[in-house]
PDB file of C-alpha atoms in Angstrom:
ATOM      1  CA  UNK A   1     119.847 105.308   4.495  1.00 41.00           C
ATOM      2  CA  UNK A   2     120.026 106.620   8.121  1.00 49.00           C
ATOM      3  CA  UNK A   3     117.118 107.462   9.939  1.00 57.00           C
ATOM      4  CA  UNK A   4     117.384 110.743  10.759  1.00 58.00           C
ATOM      5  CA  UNK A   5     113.879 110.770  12.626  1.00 58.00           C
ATOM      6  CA  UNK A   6     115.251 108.081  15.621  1.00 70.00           C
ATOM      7  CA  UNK A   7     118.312 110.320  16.148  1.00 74.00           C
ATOM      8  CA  UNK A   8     116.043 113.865  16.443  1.00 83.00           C
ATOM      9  CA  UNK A   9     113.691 111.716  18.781  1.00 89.00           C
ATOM     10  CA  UNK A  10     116.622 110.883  20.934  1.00 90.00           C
ATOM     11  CA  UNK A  11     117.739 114.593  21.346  1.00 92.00           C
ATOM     12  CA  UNK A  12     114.495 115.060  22.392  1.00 95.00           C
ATOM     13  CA  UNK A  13     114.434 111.894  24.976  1.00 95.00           C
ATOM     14  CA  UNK A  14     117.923 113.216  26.162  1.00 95.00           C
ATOM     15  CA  UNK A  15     116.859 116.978  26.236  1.00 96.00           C
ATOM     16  CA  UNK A  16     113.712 116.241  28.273  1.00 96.00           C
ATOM     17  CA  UNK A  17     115.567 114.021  30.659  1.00 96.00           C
ATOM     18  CA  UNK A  18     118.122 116.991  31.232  1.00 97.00           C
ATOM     19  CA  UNK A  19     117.988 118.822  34.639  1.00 97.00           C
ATOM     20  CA  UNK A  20     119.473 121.634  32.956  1.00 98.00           C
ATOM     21  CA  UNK A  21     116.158 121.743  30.601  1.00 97.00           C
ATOM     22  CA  UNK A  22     113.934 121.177  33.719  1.00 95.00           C
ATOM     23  CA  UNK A  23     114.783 124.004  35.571  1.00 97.00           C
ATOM     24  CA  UNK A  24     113.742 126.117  33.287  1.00 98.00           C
ATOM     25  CA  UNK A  25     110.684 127.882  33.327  1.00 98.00           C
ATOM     26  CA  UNK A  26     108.050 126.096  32.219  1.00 98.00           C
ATOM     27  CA  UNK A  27     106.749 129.082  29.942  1.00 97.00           C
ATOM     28  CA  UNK A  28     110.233 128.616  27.845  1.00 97.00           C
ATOM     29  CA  UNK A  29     109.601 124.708  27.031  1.00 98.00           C
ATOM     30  CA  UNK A  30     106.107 124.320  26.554  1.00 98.00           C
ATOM     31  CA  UNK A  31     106.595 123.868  22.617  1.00 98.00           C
ATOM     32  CA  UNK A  32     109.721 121.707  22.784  1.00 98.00           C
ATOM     33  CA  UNK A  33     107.703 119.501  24.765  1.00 98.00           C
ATOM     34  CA  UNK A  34     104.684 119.726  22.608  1.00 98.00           C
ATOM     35  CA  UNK A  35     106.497 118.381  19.809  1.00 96.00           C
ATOM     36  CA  UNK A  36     108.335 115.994  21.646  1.00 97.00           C
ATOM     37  CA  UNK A  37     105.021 114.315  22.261  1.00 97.00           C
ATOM     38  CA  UNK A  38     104.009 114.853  18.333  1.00 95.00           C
ATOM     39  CA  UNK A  39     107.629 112.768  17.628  1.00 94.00           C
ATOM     40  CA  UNK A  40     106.513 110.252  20.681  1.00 95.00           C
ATOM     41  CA  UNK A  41     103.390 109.633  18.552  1.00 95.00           C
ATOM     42  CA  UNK A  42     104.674 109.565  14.983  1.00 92.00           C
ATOM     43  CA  UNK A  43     107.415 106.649  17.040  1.00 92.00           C
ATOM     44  CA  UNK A  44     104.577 105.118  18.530  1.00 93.00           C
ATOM     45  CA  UNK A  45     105.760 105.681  21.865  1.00 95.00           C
ATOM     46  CA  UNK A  46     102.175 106.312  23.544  1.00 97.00           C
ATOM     47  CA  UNK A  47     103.546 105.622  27.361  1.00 98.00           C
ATOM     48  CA  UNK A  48     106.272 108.215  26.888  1.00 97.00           C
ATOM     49  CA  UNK A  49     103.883 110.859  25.262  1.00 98.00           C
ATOM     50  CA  UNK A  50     101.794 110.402  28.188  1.00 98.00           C
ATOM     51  CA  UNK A  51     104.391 110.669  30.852  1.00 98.00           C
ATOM     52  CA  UNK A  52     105.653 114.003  28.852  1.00 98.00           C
ATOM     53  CA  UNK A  53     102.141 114.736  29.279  1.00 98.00           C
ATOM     54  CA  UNK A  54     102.036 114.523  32.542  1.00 98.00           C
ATOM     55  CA  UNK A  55     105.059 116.665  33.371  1.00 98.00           C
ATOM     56  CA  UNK A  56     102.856 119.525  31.244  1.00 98.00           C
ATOM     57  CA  UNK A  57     100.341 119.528  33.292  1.00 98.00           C
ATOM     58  CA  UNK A  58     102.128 119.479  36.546  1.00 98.00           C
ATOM     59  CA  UNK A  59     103.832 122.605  35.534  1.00 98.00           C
ATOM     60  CA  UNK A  60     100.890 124.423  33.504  1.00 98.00           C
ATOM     61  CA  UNK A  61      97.471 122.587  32.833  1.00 98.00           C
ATOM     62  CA  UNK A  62      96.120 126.054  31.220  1.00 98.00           C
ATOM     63  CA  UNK A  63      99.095 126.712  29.187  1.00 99.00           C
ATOM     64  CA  UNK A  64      97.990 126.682  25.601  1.00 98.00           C
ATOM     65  CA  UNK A  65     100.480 123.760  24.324  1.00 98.00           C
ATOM     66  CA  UNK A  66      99.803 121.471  27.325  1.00 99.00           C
ATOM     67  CA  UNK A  67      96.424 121.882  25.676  1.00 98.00           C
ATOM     68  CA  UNK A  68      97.158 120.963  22.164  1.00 98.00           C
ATOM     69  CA  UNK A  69      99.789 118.097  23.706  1.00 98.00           C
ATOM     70  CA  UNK A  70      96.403 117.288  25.362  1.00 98.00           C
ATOM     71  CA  UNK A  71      94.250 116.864  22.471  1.00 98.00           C
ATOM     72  CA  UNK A  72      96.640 115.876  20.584  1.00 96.00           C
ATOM     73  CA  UNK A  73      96.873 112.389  22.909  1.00 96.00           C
ATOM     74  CA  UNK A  74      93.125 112.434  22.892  1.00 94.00           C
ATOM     75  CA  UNK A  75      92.775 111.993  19.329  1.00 89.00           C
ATOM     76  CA  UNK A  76      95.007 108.840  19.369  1.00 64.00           C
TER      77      UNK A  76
END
């Protein structure tokens, strides 16, 4: 059966890594990367959660899904 889960977390390694996708405003991508760092967790791919993490809260510490990305990492 194919995984469908390792392709979607791919698009999300490739969409993330996109200069396209980074120069946009931060208010815009918030969620995608929230729940690129939910599909870094359910892959087990702590170090890459926490460097998505990172890039959050460089852009927008207070912004309500760097938050929940936050906890989210602190729960783990």
């Amino acid at each position: 059966m194919f995984n469908h889960f390792e392709r979607g977390y791919d698009l999300y390694l490739n969409l993330l890594s996109d200069p396209q996708f980074q120069a946009q405003p931060f208010a815009a991508t918030a969620w995608i990367y929230r729940l690129a760092i939910v599909a870094a967790l359910r892959a087990e791919d702590e170090a890459q959660a926490r460097l998505w993490l990172e890039a959050m809260q460089q852009a927008d510490a207070q912004h309500p899904d760097t938050q929940q990305a936050q906890a989210l990492l602190s729960q783990g």
